[in-house]
Coordinates of C-alpha atoms in Angstrom, one line a residue:
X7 CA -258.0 -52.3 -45.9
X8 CA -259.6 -55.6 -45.2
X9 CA -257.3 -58.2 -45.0
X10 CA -258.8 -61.9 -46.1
X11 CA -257.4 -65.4 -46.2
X12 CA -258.7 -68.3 -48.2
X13 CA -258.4 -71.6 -47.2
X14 CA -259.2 -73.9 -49.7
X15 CA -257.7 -77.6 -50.5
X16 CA -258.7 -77.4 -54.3
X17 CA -256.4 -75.4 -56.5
X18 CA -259.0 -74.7 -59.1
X19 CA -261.8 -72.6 -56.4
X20 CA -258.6 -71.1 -54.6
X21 CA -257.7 -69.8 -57.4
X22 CA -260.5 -68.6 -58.8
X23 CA -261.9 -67.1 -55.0
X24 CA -258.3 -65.0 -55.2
X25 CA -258.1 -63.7 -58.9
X26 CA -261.8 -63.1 -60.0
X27 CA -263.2 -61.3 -56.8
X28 CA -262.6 -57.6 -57.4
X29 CA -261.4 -57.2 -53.8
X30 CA -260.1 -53.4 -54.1
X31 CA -263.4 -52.4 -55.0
X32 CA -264.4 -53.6 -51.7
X33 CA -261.9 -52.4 -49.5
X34 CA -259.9 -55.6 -48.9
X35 CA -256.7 -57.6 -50.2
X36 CA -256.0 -61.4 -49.9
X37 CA -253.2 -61.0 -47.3
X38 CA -252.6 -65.2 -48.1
X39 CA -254.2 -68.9 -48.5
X40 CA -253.8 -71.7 -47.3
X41 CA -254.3 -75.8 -49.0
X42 CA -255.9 -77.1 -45.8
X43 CA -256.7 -76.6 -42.4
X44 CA -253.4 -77.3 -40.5
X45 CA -251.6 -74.8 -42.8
X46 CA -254.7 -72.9 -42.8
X47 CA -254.8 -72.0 -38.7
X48 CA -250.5 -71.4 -39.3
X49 CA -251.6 -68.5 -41.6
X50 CA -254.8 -67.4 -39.2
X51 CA -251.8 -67.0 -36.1
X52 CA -249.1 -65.9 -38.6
X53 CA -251.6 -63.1 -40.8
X54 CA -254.4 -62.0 -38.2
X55 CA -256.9 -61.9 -41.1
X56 CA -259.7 -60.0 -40.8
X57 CA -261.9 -62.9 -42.6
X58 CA -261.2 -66.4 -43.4
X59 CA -262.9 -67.9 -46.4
X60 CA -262.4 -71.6 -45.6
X61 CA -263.8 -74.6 -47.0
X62 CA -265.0 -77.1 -44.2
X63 CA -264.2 -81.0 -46.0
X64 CA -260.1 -80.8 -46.3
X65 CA -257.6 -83.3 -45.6
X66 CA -255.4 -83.0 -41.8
X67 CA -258.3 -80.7 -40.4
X68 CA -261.4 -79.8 -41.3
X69 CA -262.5 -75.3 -41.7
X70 CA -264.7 -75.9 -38.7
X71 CA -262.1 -77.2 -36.4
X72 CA -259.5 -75.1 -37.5
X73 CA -261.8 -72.1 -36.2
X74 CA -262.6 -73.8 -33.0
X75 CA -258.6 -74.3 -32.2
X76 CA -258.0 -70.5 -33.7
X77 CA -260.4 -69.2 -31.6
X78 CA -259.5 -71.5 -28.4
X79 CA -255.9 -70.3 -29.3
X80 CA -257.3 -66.6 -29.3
X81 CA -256.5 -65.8 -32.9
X82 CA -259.8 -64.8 -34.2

């Protein structure tokens, strides 16, 4: 199984990116989400997902940092 994490600051596309994907048809289950970037790296070190769906404009850190530290951090 496939295990993804959204990270998503609005409620509305979070939402919808976790409830109207059919994931088990492709293998994979949303393991978690996060509502920005800072609470979004906590879940990459707390979950190891195998993919991150991230947005890259959220408040506290942006997606594309948040990969740079989760990667400098050896997360991902």
């Amino acid at each position: 199984m496939i295990h993804v994490l959204i990270v998503e600051d609005e409620e509305v596309i979070r939402s919808g990116l976790e409830y109207t994907i059919d994931w088990l048809s492709m293998k994979a289950c949303v393991v978690g989400s996060a509502v920005n970037g800072e609470d979004g790296l906590e879940k990459i070190k707390e979950l190891s997902p195998d993919i991150v769906i991230s947005d890259i404009r959220m408040p506290k850190m942006d997606g594309l940092d948040m990969i740079r530290k989760a990667q400098e951090l050896g997360c991902i």
